[in-house]
XYZ file of C-alpha atoms in Angstrom:
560
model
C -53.301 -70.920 68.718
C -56.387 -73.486 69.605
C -58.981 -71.244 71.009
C -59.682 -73.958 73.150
C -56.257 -73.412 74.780
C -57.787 -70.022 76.035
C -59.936 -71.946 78.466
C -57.075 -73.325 80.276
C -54.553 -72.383 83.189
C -51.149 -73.810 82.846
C -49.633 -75.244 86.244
C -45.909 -75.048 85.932
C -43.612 -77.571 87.423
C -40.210 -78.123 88.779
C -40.010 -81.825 89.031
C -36.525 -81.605 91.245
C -38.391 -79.548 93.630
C -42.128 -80.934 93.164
C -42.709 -84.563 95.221
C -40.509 -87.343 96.079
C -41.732 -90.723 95.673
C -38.643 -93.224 96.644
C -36.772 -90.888 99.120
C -33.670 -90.266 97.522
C -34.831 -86.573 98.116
C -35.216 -85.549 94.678
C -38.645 -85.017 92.933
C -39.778 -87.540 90.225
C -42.464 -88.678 87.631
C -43.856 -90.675 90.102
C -44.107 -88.344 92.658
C -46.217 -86.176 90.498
C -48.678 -88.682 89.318
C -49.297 -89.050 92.870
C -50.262 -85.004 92.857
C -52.587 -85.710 89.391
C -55.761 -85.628 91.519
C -54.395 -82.150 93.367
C -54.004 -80.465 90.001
C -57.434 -81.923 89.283
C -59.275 -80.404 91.889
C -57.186 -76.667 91.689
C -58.580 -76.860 87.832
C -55.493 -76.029 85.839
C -55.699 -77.128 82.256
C -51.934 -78.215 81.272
C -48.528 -78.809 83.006
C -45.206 -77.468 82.581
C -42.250 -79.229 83.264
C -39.215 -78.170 83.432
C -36.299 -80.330 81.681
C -36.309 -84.103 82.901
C -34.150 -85.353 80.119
C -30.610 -86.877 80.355
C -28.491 -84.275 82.168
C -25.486 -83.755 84.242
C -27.755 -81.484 85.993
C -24.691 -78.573 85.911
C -27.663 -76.036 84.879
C -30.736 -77.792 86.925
C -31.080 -80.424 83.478
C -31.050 -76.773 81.036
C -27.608 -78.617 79.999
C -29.317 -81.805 78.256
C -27.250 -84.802 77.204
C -29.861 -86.421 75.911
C -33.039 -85.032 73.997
C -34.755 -88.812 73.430
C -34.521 -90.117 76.971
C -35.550 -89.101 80.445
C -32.981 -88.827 83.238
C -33.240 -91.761 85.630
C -33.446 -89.087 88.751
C -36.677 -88.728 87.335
C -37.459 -92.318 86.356
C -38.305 -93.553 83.402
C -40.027 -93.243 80.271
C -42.791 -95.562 80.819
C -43.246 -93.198 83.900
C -43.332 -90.154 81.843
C -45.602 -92.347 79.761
C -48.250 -93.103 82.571
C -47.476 -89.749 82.989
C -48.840 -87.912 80.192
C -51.591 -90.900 80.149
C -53.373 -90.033 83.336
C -52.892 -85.940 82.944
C -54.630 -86.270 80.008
C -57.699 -88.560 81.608
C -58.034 -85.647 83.719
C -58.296 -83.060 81.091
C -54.851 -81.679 81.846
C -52.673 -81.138 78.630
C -48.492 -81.840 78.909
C -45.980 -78.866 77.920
C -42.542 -80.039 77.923
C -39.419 -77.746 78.858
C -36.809 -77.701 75.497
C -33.752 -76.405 75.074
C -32.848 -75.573 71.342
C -30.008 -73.493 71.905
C -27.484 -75.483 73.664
C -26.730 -79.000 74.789
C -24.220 -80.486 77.516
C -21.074 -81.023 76.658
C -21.797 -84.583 77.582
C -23.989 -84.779 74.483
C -23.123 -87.342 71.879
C -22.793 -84.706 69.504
C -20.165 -82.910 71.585
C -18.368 -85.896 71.819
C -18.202 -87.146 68.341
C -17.866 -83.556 67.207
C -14.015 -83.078 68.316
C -12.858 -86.479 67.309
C -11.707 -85.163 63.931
C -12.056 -82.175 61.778
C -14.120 -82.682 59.543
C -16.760 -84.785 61.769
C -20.238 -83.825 60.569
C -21.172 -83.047 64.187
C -18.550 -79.802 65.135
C -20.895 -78.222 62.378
C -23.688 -78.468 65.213
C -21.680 -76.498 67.132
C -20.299 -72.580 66.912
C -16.771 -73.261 67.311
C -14.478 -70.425 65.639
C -10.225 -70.147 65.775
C -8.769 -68.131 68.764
C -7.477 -64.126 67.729
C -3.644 -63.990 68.875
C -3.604 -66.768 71.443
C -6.903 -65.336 72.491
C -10.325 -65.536 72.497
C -12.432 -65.042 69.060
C -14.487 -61.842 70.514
C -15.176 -60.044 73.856
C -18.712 -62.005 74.249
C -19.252 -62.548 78.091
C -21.234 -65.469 79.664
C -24.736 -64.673 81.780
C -23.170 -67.025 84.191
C -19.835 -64.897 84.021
C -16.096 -64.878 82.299
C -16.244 -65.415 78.693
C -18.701 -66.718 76.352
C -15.977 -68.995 74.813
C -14.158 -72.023 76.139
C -10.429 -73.255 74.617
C -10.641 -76.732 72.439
C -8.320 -78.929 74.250
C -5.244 -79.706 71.850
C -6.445 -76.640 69.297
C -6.644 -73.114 68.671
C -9.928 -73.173 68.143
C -13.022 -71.886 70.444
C -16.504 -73.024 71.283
C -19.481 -70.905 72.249
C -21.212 -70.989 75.360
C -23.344 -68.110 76.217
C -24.009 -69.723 79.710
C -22.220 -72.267 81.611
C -18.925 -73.930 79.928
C -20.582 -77.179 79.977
C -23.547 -75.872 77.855
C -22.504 -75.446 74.367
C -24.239 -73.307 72.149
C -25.770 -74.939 68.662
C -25.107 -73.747 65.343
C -28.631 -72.976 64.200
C -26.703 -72.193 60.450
C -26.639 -76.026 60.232
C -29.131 -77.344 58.047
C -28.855 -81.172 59.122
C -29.004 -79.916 63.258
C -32.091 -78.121 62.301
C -33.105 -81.708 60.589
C -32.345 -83.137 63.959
C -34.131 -80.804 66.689
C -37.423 -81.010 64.400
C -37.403 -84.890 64.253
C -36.381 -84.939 68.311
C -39.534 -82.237 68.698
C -41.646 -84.728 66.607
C -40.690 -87.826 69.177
C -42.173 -86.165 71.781
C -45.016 -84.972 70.470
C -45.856 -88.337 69.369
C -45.809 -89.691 72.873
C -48.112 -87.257 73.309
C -46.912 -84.221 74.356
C -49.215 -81.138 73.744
C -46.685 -78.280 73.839
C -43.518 -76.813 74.320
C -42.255 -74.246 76.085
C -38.388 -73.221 74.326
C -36.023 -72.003 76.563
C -34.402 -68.552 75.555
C -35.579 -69.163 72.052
C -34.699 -65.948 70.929
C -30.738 -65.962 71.377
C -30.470 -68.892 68.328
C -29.302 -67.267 65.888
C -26.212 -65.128 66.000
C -24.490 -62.889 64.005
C -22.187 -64.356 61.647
C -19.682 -62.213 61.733
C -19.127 -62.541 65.399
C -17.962 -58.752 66.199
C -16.470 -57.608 69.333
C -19.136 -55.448 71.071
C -18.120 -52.039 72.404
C -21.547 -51.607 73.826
C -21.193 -50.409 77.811
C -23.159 -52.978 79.665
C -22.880 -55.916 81.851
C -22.379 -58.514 79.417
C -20.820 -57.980 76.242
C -22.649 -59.632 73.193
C -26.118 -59.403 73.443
C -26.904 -57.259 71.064
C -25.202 -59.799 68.028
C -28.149 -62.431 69.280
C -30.887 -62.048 71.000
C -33.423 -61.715 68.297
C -30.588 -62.110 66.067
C -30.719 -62.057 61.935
C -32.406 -64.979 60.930
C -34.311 -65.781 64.283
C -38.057 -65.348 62.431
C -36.740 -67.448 59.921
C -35.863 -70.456 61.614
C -39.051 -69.967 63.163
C -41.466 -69.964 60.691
C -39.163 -73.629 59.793
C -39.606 -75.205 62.758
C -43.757 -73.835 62.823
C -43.922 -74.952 59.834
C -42.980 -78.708 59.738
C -43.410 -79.059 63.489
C -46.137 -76.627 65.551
C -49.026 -76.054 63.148
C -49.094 -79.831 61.574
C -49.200 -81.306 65.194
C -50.933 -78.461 66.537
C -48.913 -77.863 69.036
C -48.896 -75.090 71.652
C -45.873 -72.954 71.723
C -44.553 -70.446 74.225
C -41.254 -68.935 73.906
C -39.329 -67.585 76.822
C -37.450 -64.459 75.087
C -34.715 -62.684 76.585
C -34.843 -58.603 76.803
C -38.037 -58.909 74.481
C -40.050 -55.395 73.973
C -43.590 -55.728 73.147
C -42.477 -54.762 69.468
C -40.311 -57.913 69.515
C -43.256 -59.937 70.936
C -45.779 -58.798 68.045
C -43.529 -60.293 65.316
C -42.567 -63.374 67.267
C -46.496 -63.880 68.341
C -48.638 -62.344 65.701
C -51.005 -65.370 64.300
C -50.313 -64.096 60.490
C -46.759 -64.609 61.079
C -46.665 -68.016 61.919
C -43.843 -68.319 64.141
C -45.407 -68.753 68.222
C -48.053 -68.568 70.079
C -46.869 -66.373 72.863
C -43.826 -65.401 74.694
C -42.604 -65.162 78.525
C -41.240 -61.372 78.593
C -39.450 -60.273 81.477
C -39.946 -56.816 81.552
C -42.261 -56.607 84.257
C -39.713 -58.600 86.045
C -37.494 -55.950 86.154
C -39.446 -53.558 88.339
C -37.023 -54.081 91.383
C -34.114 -53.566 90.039
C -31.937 -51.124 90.639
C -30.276 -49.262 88.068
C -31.160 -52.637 85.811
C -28.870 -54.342 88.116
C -30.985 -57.493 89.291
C -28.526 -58.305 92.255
C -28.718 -54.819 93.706
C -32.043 -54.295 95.936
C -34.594 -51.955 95.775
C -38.484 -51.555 96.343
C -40.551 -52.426 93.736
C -41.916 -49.248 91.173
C -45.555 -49.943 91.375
C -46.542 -47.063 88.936
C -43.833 -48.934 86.196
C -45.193 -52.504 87.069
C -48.587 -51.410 86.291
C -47.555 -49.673 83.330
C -45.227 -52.481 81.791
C -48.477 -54.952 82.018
C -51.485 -52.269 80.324
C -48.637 -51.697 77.302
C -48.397 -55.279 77.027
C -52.052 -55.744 77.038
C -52.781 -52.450 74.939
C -50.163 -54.045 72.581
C -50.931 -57.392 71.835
C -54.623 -56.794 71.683
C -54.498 -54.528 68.925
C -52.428 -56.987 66.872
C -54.068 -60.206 67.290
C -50.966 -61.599 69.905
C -51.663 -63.379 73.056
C -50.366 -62.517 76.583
C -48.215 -65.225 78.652
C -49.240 -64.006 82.286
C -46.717 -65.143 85.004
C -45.774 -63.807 88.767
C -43.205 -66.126 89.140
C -41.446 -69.065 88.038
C -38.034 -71.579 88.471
C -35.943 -68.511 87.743
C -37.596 -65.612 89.733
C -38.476 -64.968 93.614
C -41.562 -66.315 95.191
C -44.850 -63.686 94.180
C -46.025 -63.398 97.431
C -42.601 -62.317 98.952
C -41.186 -60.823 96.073
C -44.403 -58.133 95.515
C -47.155 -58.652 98.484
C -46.229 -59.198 101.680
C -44.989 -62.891 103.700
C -46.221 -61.447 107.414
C -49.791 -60.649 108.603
C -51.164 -60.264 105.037
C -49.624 -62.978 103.331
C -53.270 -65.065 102.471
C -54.703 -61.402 101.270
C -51.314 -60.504 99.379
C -51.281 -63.341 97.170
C -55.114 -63.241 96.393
C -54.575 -59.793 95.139
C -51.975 -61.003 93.204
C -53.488 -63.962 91.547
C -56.737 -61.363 90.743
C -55.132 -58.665 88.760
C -53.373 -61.164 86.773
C -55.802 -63.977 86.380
C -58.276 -61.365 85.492
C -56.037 -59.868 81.848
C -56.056 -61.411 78.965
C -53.659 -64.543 78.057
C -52.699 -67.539 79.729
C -52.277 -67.287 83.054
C -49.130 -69.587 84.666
C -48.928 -70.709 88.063
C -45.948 -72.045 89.530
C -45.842 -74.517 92.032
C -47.165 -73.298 95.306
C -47.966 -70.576 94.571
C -51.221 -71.642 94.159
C -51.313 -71.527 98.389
C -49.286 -68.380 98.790
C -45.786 -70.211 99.605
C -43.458 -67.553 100.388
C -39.067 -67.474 99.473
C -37.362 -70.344 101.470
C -35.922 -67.800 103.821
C -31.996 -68.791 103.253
C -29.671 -66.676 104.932
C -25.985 -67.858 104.234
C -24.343 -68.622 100.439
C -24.003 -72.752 101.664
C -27.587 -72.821 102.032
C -28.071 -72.150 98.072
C -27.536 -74.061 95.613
C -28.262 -72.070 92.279
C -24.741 -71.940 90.038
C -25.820 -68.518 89.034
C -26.428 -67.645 92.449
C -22.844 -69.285 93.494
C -21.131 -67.474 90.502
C -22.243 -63.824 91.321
C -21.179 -64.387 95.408
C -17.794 -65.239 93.667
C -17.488 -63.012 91.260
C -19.059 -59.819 93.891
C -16.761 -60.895 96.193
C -13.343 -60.640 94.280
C -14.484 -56.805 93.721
C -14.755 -56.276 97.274
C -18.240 -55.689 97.746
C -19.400 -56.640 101.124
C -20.798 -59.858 101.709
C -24.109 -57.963 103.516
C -24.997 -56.471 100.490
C -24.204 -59.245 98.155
C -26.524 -61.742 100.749
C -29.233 -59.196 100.217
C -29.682 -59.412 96.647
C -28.841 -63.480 96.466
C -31.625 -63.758 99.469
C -34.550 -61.679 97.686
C -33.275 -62.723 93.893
C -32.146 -66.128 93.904
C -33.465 -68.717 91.407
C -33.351 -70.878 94.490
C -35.769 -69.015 96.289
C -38.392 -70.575 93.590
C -36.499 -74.017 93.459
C -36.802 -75.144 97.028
C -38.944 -78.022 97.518
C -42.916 -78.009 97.619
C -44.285 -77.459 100.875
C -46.834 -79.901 101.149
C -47.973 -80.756 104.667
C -46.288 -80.589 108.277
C -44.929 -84.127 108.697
C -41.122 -84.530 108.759
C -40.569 -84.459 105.533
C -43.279 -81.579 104.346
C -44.482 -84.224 102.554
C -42.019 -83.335 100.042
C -39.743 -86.840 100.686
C -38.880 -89.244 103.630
C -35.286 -88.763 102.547
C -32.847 -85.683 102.886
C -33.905 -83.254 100.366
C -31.659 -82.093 97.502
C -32.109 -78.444 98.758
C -33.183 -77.150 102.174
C -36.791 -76.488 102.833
C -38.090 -73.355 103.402
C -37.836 -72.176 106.897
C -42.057 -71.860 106.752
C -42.584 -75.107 105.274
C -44.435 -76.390 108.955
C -46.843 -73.944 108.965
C -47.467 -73.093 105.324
C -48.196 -75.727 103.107
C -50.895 -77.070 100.888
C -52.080 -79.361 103.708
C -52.907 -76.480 106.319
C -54.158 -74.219 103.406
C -56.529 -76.930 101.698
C -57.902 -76.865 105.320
C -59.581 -73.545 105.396
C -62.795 -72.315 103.812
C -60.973 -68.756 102.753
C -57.727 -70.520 101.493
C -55.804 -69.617 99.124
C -55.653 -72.423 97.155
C -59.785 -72.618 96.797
C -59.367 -68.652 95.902
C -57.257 -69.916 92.884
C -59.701 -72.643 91.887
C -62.545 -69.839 91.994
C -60.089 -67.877 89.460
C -59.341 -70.845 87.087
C -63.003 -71.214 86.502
C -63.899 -68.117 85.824
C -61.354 -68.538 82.885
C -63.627 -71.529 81.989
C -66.839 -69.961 81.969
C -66.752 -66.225 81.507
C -66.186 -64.902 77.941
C -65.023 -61.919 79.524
C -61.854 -62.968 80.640
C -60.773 -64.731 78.024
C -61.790 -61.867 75.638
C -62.720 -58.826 76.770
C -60.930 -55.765 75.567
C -58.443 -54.034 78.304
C -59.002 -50.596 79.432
C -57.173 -49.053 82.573
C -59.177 -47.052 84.520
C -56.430 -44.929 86.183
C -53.189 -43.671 85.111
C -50.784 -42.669 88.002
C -52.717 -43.732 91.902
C -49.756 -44.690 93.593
C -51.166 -47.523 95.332
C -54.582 -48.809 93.403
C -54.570 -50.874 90.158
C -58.594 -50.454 88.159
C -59.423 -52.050 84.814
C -62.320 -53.112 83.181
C -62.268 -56.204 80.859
C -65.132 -54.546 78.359
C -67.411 -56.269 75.828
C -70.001 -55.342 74.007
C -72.992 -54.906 77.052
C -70.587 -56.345 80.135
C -67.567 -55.483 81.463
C -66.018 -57.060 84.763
C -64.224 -54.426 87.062
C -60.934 -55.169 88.846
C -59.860 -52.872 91.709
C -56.654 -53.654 93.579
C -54.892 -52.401 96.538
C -51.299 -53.314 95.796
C -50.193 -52.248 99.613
C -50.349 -53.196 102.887
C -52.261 -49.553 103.853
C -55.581 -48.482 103.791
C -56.605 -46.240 100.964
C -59.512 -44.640 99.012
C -60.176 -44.793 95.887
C -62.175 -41.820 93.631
C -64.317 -44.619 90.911
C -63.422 -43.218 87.599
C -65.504 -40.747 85.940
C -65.303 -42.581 82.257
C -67.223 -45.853 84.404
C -69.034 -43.427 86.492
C -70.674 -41.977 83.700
C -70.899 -45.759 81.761
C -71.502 -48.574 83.721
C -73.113 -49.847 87.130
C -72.888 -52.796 88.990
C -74.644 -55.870 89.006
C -73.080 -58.204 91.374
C -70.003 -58.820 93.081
C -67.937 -62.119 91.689
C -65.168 -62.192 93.778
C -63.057 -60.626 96.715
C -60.542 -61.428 98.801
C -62.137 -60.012 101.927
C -65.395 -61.594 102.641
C -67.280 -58.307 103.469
C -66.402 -56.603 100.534
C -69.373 -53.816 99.703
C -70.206 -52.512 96.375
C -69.108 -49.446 95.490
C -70.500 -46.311 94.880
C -68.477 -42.871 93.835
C -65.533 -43.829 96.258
C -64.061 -47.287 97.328
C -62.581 -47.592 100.390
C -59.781 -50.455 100.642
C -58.080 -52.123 103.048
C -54.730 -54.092 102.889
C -54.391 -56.127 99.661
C -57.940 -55.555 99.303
C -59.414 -56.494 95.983
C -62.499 -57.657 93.805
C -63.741 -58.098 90.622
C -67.331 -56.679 89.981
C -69.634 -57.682 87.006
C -71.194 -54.252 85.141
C -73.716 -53.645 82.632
C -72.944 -50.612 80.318
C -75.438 -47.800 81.093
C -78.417 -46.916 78.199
């Protein structure tokens, strides 16, 4: 990876949900040109958007019909043009969504591929003959039923390891490959900088397509995420595509470990430059079931993110560090707190994960602490995986109380409903009817009201983002976690050779002490304060009292 790209925040972006320019009540290009300046001023160095090609829009535009052109929702492609032209005036760098391992079945290639037999494109696809009037194997879908849908007029099967419109591609395929490198070359160009490849890891499957007697939720898995020849197509598509055009690369990799993440990341290997894992995403779960609520196991959270740090330090890898994002629950209400603390919640939250070592991503509002919508009922949401679990819960007679409560904290909605920007009717997201409610706080807590105030959390961010810029520390100091097992603080330095910065977070909304660590007791002292959330915040001594959410990051000087 550049080592320039260390310097840089990425600001992520869901253009549906983001800013409507011509009232039809769905976010465009043109709505977030209009935002170009915002983005400016908050810092961030690139943008991520999410899929704005041609799409039936079955999976939010994850179901793409169209790799070369941009979906007229969105406009056009002299708007994505202008676009990526007055981003990159600004100093703000362009990552484009991509989805390599399915298309819509409205895709040309689809189409053409059932015409006839032998049609070069049905070797795009993974399409294998039914086993006695059934399906070829017991794969499920993540969106639920089986992973296989009937060929009308055949006996023969296609793949789809999510939605039946979204077939998978046959990665096998030599000439497909040919394609998707050539389509990835388009873009970048017209000047894209990067991609980010949607669950890059589940491309290549086991040939042999088993049944899998494996006991868990959905049957499959283990024949293809990271499946046999996943490093090699890889190091293809690096090779003629990502390190010729220099082009930044981050992977979003289902049920990764950190072991997983070392071979997919590791600069000698030539394959990306980081990966989104989800492990630390998991925290809340209960019993791994994502729908099923409970409260979040701080001790585990913390521990998921040192191994990851520990981890990819020691082998050269780089971290992808994320709170949230289109798929997951608003930060603030997911992990801090959407009442009385809510402006110190989500500065604690942006601290101990600005402050480790990667690339930090922020997704849309959360940059000013916006909270979860606040939907109550199933016809408020929108989400098909949200809609397909309600169904599915339902027909095995679980109650609809405690199906609502894992749809209302889990939904990918709750991260998909539109940008609260200011308090007009509207929220200044569009003049029209949006395409999905607005968050029942949208009035009071928007970008607008938060911009307005001297201890926002918006200008908290921007203090963050240039830290990244200027201090060596963050970007490259070495990790080391201070405590092992205090139920409610987070402490780590980020060390170099004669500095180190100290983080200290209170992850709850109780006061607490905290003991400072003998091994930076005996080590370091401190030479300033650079940053708290709490504007009185003293230095500490032997013991640190905090208050709720309470954090700061300290700059030390090793002791002689």
């Amino acid at each position: 990876m550049n080592e320039e790209w260390k310097k840089r925040t990425v600001y992520q972006i869901y253009p549906k949900s983001f800013c409507d320019s011509d009232g039809d009540g769905i976010g465009d290009i043109r709505g977030i040109i209009s935002k170009l300046d915002y983005l400016q001023n908050l810092g961030v160095g690139a943008v991520w958007l999410t899929p704005m090609y041609c799409s039936p829009q079955v999976d939010n535009g994850y179901d793409i019909s169209d790799y070369y052109e941009i979906d007229k929702l969105f406009g056009s492609k002299n708007d994505f043009l202008e676009l990526v032209e007055g981003a990159h005036k600004r100093d703000i760098r362009i990552i484009m969504d991509l989805v390599l391992n399915h298309t819509s079945t409205d895709h040309m290639w689809f189409k053409k591929a059932f015409i006839e037999k032998d049609n070069k494109y049905r070797d795009y696809y993974i399409v294998k003959p039914g086993v006695n009037g059934k399906e070829p194997n017991n794969w499920k879908s993540f969106f639920g039923g089986s992973a296989w849908e009937k060929i009308e007029g055949e006996d023969n099967y296609y793949l789809h390891l999510f939605a039946k419109e979204q077939a998978d591609l046959n990665w096998e395929c030599e000439a497909l490959r040919d394609e998707l490198s050539d389509m990835m070359k388009y873009w970048v160009e017209l000047g894209v900088d990067g991609f980010r490849l949607d669950v890059i890891n589940l491309i290549s499957k086991d040939q042999a397509f088993p049944d899998d007697d494996t006991l868990n939720d959905i049957p499959g898995k283990k024949y293809y995420i990271n499946g046999p020849r996943l490093h090699e197509f890889l190091k293809e598509i690096n090779t003629k595509i990502f390190t010729p055009f220099d082009v930044l690369t981050v992977g979003e990799t289902m049920d990764a470990s950190v072991e997983d993440a070392v071979l997919l990341t590791s600069p000698q290997e030539k394959e990306l430059d980081m990966i989104f894992a989800m492990e630390h995403m998991q925290v809340d779960y209960k019993n791994g079931d994502r729908w099923s609520v409970q409260d979040t196991d701080f001790l585990k959270l913390k521990d998921i993110l040192s191994k990851w740090q520990y981890k990819m330090e020691e082998t050269g890898g780089w971290n992808s560090l994320f709170w949230s994002n289109h798929d997951q629950p608003r930060v603030v209400s997911r992990f801090g707190d959407n009442g009385k603390y809510r402006v110190e919640s989500a500065k604690m939250l942006a601290t101990v994960l600005h402050m480790l070592k990667g690339t930090p991503y922020i997704y849309q509002g959360e940059e000013f602490g916006m909270p979860n919508p606040g939907y109550e009922t199933i016809e408020e949401f929108e989400d098909i995986e949200s809609l397909n679990v309600y169904k599915e819960r339902k027909e095995r007679g679980i109650e609809e109380s405690t199906i609502m409560q894992g749809i209302c904290r889990q939904s990918r909605d709750n991260g998909r409903s539109p940008m609260q920007w200011n308090a007009s009717e509207g929220n200044g997201f569009s003049s029209g009817t949006p395409w999905i409610k607005m968050g029942r706080s949208a009035s009071l807590i928007n970008a607008e009201n938060d911009l307005k105030r001297e201890d926002g959390v918006f200008h908290y961010y921007k203090k963050l983002l240039e830290m990244r810029k200027t201090e060596e520390l963050v970007r490259e100091g070495k990790y080391v976690r201070l405590e092992e097992n205090d139920p409610s603080v987070w402490c780590y330095l980020r060390e170099g050779e004669k500095e180190a910065l100290l983080v200290i977070a209170n992850f709850f909304g109780e006061k607490t002490e905290f003991k400072m660590p003998k091994q930076w007791n005996d080590n370091y002292e401190i030479t300033e304060k650079l940053l708290a959330n709490y504007s009185d915040t003293e230095i500490p001594e032997s013991y640190m009292k905090l208050r709720e959410y309470e954090t700061a990051v300290f700059r030390c000087i090793k002791k002689r």
